[in-house]
CSV table of C-alpha atoms in Angstrom, one decimal:
chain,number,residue,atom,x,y,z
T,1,UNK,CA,0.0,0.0,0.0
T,2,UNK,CA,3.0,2.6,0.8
T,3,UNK,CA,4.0,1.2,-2.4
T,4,UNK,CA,1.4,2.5,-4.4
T,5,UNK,CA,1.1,5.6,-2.9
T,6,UNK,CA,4.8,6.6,-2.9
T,7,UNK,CA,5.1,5.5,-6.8
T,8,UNK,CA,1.3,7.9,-7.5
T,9,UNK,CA,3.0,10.4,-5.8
T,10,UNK,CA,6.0,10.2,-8.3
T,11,UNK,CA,4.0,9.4,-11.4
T,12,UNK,CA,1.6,11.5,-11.1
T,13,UNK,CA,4.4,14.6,-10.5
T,14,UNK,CA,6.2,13.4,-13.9
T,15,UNK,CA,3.2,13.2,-16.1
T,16,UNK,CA,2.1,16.6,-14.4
T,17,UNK,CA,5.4,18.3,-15.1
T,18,UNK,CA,5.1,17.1,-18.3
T,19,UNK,CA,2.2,17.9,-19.6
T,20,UNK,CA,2.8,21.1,-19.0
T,21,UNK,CA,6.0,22.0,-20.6
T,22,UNK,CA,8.1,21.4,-17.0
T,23,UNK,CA,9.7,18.5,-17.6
T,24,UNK,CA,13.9,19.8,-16.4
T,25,UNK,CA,11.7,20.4,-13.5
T,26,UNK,CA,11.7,16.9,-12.4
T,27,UNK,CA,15.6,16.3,-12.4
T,28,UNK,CA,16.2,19.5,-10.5
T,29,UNK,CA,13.4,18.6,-8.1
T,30,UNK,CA,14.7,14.7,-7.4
T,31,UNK,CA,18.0,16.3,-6.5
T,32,UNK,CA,16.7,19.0,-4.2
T,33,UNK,CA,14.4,17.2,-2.4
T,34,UNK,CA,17.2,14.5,-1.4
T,35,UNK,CA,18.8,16.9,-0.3
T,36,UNK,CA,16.4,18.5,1.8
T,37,UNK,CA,15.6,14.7,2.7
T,38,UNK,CA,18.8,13.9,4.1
T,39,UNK,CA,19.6,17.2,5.9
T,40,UNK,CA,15.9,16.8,7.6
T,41,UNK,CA,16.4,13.0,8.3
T,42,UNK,CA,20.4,14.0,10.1
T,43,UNK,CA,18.6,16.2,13.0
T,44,UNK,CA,16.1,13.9,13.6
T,45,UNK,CA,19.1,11.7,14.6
T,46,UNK,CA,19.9,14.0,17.6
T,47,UNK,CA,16.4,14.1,18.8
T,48,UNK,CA,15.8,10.8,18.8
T,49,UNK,CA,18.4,10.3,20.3
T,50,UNK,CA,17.6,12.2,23.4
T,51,UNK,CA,14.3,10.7,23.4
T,52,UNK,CA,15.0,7.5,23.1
T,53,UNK,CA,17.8,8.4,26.1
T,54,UNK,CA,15.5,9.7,28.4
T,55,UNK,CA,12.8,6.8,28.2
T,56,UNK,CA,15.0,4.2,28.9
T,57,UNK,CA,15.8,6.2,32.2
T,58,UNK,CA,12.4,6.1,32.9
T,59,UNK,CA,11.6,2.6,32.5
T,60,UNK,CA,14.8,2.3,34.5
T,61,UNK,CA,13.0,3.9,37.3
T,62,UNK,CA,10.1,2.1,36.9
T,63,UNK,CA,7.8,4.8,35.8
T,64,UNK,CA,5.7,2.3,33.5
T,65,UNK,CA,5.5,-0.3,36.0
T,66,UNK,CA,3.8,2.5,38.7
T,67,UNK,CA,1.6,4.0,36.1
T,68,UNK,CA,0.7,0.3,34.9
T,69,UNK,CA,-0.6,-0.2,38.4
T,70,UNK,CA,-3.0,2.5,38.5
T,71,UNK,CA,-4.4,1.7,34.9
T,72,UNK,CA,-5.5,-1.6,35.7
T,73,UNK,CA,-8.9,-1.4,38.0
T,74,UNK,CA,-10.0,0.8,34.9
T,75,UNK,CA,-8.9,-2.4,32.3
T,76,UNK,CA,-11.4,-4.6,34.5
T,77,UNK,CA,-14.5,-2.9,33.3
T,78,UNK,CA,-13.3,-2.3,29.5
T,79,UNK,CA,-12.8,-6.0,29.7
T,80,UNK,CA,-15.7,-7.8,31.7
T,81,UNK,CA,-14.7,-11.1,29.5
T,82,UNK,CA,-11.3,-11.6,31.7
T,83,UNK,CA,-11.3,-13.3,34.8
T,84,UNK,CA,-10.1,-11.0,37.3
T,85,UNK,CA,-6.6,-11.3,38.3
T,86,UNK,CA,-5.8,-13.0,34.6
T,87,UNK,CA,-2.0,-11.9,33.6
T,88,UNK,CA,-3.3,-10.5,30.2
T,89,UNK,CA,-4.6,-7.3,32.4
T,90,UNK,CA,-1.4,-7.0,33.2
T,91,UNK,CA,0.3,-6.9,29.7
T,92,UNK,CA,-2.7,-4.8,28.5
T,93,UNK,CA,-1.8,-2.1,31.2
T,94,UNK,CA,2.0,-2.3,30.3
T,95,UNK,CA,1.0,-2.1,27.4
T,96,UNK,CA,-1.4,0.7,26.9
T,97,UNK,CA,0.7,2.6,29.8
T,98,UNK,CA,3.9,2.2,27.4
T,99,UNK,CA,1.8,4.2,24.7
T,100,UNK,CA,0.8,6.9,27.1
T,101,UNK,CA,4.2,7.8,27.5
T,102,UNK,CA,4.8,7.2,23.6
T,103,UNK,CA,7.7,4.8,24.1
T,104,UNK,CA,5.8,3.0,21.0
T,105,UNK,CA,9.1,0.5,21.5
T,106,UNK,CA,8.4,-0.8,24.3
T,107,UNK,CA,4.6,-0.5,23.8
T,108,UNK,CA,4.6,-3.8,20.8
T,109,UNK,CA,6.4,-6.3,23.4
T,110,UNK,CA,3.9,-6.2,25.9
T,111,UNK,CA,1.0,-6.3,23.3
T,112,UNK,CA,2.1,-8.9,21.5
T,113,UNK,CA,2.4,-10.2,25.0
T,114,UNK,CA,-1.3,-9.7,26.2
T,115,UNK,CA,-2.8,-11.1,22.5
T,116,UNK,CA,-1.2,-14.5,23.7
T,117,UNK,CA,-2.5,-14.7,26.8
T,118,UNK,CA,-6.1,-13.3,25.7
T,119,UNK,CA,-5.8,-16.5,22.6
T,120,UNK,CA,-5.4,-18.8,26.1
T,121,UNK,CA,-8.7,-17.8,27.1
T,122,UNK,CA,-10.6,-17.9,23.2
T,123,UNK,CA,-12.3,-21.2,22.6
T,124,UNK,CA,-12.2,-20.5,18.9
T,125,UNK,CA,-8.2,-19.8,18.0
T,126,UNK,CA,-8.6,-18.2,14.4
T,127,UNK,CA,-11.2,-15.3,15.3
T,128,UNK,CA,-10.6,-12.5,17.7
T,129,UNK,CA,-12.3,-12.8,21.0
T,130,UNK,CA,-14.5,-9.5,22.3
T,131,UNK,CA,-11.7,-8.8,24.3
T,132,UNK,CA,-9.2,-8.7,21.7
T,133,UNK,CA,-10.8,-6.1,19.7
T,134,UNK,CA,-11.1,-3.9,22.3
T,135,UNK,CA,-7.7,-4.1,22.8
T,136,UNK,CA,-6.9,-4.1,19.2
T,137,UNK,CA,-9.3,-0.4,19.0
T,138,UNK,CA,-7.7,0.7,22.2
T,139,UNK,CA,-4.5,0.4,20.6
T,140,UNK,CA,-5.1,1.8,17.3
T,141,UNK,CA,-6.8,5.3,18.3
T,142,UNK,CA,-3.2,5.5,20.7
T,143,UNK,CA,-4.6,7.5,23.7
T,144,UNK,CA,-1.1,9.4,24.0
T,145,UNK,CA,0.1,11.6,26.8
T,146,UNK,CA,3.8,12.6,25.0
T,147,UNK,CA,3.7,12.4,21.7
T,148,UNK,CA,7.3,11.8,21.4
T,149,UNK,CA,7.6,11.2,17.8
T,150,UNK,CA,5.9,14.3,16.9
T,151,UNK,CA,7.4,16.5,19.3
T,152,UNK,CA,10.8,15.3,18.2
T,153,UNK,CA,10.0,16.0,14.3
T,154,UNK,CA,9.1,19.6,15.6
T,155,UNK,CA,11.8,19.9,17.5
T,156,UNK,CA,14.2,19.4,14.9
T,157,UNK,CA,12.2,21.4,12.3
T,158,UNK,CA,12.8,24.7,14.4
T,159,UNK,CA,9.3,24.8,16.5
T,160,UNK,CA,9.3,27.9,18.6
T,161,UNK,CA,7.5,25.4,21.2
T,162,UNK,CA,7.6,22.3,20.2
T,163,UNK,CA,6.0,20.7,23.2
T,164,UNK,CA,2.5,23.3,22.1
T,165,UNK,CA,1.1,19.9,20.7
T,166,UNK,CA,0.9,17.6,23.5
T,167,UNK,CA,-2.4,18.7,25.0
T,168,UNK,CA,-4.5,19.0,21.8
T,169,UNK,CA,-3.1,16.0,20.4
T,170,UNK,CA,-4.0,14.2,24.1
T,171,UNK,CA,-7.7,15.7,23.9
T,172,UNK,CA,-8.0,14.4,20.5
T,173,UNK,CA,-6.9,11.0,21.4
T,174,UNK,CA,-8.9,10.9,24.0
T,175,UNK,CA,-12.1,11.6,21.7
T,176,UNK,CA,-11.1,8.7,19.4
T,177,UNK,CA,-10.8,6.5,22.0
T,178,UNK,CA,-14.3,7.0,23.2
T,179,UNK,CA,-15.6,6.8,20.4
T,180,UNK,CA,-14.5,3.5,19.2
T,181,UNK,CA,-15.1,2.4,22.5
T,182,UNK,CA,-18.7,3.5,22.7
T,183,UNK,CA,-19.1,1.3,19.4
T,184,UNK,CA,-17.2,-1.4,20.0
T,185,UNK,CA,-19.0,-1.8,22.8
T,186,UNK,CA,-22.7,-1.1,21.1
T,187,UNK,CA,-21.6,-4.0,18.2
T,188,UNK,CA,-20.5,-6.2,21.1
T,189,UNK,CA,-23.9,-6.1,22.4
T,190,UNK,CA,-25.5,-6.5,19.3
T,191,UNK,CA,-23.3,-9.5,17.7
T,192,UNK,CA,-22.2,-11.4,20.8
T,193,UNK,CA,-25.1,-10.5,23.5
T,194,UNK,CA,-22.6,-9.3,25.8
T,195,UNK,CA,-22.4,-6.9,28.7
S,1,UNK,CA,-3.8,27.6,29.6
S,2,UNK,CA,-3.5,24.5,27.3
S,3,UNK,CA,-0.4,25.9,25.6
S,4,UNK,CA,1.0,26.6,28.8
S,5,UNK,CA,0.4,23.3,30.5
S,6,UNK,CA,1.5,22.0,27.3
S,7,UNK,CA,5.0,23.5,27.8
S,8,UNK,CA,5.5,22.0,31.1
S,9,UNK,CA,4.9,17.8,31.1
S,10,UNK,CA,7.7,17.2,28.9
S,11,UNK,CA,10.1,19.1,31.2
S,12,UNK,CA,8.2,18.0,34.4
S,13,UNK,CA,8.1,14.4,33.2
S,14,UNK,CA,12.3,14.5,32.3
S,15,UNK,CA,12.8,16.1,35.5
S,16,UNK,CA,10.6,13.4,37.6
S,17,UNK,CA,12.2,11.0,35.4
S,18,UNK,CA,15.8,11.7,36.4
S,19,UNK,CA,14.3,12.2,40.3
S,20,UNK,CA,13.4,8.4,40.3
S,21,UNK,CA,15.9,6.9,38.9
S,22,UNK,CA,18.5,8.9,41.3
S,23,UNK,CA,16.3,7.9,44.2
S,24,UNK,CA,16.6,3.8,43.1
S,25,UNK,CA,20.3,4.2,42.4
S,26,UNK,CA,20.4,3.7,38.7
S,27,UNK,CA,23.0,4.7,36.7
S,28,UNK,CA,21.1,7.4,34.9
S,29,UNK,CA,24.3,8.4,32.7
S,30,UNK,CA,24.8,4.9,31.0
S,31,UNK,CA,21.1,4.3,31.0
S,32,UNK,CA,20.5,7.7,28.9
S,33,UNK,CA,23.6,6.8,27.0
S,34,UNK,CA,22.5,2.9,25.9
S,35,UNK,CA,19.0,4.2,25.1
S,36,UNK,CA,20.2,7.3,22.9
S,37,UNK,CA,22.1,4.2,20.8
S,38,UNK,CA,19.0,2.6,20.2
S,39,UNK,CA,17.4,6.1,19.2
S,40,UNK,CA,20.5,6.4,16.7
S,41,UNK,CA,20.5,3.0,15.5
S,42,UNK,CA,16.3,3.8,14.8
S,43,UNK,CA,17.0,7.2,12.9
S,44,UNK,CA,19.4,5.8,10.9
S,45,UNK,CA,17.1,3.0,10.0
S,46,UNK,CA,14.8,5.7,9.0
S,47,UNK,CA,16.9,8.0,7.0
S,48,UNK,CA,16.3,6.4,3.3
S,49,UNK,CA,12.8,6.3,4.4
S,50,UNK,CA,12.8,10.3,4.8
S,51,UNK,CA,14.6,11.1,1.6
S,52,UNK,CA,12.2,8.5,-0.2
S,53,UNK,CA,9.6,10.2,0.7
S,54,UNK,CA,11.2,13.9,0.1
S,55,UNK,CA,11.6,13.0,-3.0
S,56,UNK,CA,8.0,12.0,-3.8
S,57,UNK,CA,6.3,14.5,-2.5
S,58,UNK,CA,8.9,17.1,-3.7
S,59,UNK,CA,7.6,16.2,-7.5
S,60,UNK,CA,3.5,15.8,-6.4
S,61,UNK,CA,4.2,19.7,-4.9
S,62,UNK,CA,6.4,21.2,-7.1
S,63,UNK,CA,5.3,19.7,-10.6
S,64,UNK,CA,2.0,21.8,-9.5
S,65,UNK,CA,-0.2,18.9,-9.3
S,66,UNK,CA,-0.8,19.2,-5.9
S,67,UNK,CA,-2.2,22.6,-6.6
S,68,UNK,CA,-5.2,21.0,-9.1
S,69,UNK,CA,-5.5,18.2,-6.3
S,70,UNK,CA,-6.5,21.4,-4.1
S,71,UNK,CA,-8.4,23.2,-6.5
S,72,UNK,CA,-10.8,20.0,-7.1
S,73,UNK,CA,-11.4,18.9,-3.8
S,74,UNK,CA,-11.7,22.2,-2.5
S,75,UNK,CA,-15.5,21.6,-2.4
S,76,UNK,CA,-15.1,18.5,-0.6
S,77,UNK,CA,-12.5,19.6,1.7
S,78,UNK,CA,-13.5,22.7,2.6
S,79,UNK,CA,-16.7,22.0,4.4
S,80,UNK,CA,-14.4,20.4,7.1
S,81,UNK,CA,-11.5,22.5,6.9
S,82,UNK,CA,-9.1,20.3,6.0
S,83,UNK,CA,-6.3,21.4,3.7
S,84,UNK,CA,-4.7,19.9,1.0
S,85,UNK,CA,-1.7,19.2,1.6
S,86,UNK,CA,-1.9,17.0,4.7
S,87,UNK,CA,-4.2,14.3,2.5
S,88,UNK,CA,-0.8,12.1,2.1
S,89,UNK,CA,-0.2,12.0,5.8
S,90,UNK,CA,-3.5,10.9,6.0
S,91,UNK,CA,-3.5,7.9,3.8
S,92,UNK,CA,-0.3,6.8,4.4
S,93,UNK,CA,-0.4,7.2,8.4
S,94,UNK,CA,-2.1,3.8,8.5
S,95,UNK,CA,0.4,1.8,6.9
S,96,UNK,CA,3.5,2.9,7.8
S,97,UNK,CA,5.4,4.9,9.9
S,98,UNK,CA,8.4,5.4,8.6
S,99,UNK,CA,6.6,7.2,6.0
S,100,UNK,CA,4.5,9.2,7.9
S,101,UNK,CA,7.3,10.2,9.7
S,102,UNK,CA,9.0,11.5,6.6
S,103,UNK,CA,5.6,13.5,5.2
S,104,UNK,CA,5.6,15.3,8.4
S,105,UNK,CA,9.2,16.2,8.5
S,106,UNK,CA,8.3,17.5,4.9
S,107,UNK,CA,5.5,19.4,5.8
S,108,UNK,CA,6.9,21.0,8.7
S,109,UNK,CA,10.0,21.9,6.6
S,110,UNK,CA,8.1,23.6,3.6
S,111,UNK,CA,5.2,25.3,5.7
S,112,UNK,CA,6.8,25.9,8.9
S,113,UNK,CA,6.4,24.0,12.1
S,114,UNK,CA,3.7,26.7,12.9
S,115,UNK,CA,1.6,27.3,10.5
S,116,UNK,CA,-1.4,25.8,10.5
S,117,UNK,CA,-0.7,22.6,8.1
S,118,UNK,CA,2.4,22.4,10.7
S,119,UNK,CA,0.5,22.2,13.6
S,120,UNK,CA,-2.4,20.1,12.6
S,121,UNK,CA,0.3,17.5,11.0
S,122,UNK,CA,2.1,16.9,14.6
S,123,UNK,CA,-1.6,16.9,16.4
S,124,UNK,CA,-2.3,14.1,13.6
S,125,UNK,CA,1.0,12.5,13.8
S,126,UNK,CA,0.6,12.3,18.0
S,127,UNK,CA,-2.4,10.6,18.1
S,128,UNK,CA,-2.5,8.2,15.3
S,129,UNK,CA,-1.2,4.8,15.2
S,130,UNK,CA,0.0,2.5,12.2
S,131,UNK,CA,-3.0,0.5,12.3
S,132,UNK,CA,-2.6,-1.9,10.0
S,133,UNK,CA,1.0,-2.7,11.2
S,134,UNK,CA,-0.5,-3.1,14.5
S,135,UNK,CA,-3.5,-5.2,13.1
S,136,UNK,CA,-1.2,-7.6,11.2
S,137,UNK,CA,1.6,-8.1,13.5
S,138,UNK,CA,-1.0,-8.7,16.4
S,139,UNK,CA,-3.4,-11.2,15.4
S,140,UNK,CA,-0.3,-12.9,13.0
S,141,UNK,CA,1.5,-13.3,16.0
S,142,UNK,CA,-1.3,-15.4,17.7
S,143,UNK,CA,-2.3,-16.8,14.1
S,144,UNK,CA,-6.3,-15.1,14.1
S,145,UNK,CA,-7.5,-15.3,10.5
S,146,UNK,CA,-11.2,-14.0,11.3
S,147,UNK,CA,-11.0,-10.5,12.5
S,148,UNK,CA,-14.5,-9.8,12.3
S,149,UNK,CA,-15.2,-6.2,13.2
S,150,UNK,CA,-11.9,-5.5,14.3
S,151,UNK,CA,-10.5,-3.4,10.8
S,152,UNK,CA,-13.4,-1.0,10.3
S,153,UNK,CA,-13.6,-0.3,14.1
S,154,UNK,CA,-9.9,0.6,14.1
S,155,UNK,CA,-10.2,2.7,10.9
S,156,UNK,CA,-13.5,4.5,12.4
S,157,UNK,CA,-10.8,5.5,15.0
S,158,UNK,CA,-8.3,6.7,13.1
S,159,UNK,CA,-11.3,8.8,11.0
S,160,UNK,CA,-12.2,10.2,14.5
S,161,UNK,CA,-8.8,11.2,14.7
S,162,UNK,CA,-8.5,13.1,12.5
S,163,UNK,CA,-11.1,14.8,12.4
S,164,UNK,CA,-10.9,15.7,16.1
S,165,UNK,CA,-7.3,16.8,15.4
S,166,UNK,CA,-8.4,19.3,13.0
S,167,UNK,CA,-11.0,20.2,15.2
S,168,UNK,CA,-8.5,20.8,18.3
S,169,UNK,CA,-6.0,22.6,16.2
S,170,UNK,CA,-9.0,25.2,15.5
S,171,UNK,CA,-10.1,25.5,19.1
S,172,UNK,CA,-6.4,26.2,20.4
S,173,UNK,CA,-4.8,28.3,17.4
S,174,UNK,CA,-7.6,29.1,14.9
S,175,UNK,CA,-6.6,29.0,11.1
């Protein structure tokens, strides 16, 4: 899919510059842009560097491991399916903690983690249990408190304040993740007959 | 007040951050240091990635067809307020993000880091997730064929997003 849109992108940029007498344009763009490319892609080195320095330190501490803690009475009503005191709660709060702080690496251990223990408890091993989409939803609309990535891009592209982002972005999140919630939890009702 | 509280969790969670581990004894120096290797190693990873991309939407921009995209779907995209020139984020966010990362490095470079494109790019890029990478390498790894309602739900999300990004971006800065 990247595929296809990265070669329309292309294409479609060459038969443009063409048909409209451009066509030098293209070589003096490819060359350019590389350019640009690589200088861009060089500061984001130093960024994530930092980044990536600073939340290792905090895993170190155990700052994912104390917030875990506090996210897992709420995991036991988005997931009334799981026995209580089942080990994938805890992988789901590791997990879902993890992209709070938007260390996104650390996040895909743990979740890969928690879908192996949630396929112990399905009785039906090729389809997704309830519980799994809801953590599968959860995970997709990302409710993020740092949005490293994006603050790092920012930062290297010369933001005045490149932290300005972090609460909109966390608001919007937020409203994604209801959302899906809300109807993942009206379908589960309607397909399954659940609570 | 949200730009200003804003400004102060990523400097309140470093300097918590550093607190803790001081107070368990860890060896923050070497900690920082193996982690910003990892960061490194990553960036480097992504670096073709980011001139890849650089490239392609270079010649979509500058080879003016980007500017006829606009033009006809201004009456579809005006309604909502969405500009332009953050549809590629958009449709490739889902699929990879390597990509996106490169499409917002772009955008921030050519319209500015705060402009309005800027900022409604790093709301989008802070609250989406590669969906499909996430729904393929999840249920592969526990070998789920049958998804059932699991893609469309995750899209609707990421459609919700978006459109609460743009929709946050108003609220705090306007156009």
């Amino acid at each position: 899919m990247v595929s296809i849109i990265w070669a329309v992108l292309i294409i479609s940029g060459i038969f443009w510059a063409g048909l409209s007498g451009n066509v030098d344009l293209v070589t003096t763009t490819i060359f350019s842009q590389a350019t640009r490319g690589l200088t861009a892609g060089l500061e984001l080195i130093a960024i994530t560097a930092v980044w990536f320095g600073v939340s290792r330190v905090a895993e170190k501490a155990g700052l994912l491991t104390g917030l875990a803690r506090l996210v897992t009475p709420l995991l036991r009503a988005l997931f009334p399916s799981i026995p209580p005191g089942h080990p994938s709660l805890g992988s789901m709060a590791m997990n879902l903690t993890a992209n709070l702080l938007g260390l996104a690496d650390a996040a895909t251990p743990f979740g890969l983690k928690a879908m192996n223990q949630l396929q112990e408890l399905n009785r039906q091993p090729d389809t997704t249990t309830p519980a799994m989409i809801t953590f599968l939803v959860m995970n997709s609309a990302c409710v993020t408190l740092v949005p490293a990535t994006a603050i790092a891009l920012r930062a290297s592209a010369g933001a005045a304040e490149p932290s300005v982002i972090i609460l909109p972005a966390a608001l919007a999140s937020v409203i994604a993740t209801a959302t899906v919630l809300v109807a993942d939890r009206l379908l589960r009702r309607r397909l399954f007959g659940l609570r | 007040m949200l730009v200003t509280a804003s400004a102060w969790i990523l400097p309140g969670l470093i300097a918590l951050t550093l607190l803790a581990a001081m107070a368990r004894g860890i060896n923050v120096y070497d900690e920082f240091i193996a982690g910003a290797s990892d960061g490194v190693r990553l960036a480097v990873r992504l670096l073709p990635h980011i001139i890849g991309i650089y490239v392609a939407i270079g010649l979509f921009r500058e080879s003016g067809f980007l500017a006829w995209v606009t033009r006809l779907s201004a009456p579809l995209l005006v309604p909502l307020g969405l500009p332009a020139e953050i549809l590629p984020l958009v449709f490739i966010r889902p699929f990879s993000l390597a990509a996106a990362m490169g499409m917002v490095t772009n955008i921030l470079g050519t319209y500015g880091p705060d402009s309005f494109v800027g900022r409604l790019a790093s709301v989008m890029q802070g609250n989406s997730e590669t969906t499909f990478y996430v729904l393929t390498v999840y249920l592969g790894s526990v070998g789920i064929r049958r998804s059932q309602y699991a893609v469309p739900l995750c899209l609707l999300g990421d459609v919700v997003g978006y459109l609460a990004s743009l929709w946050m971006t108003l609220l705090v800065w306007g156009r």
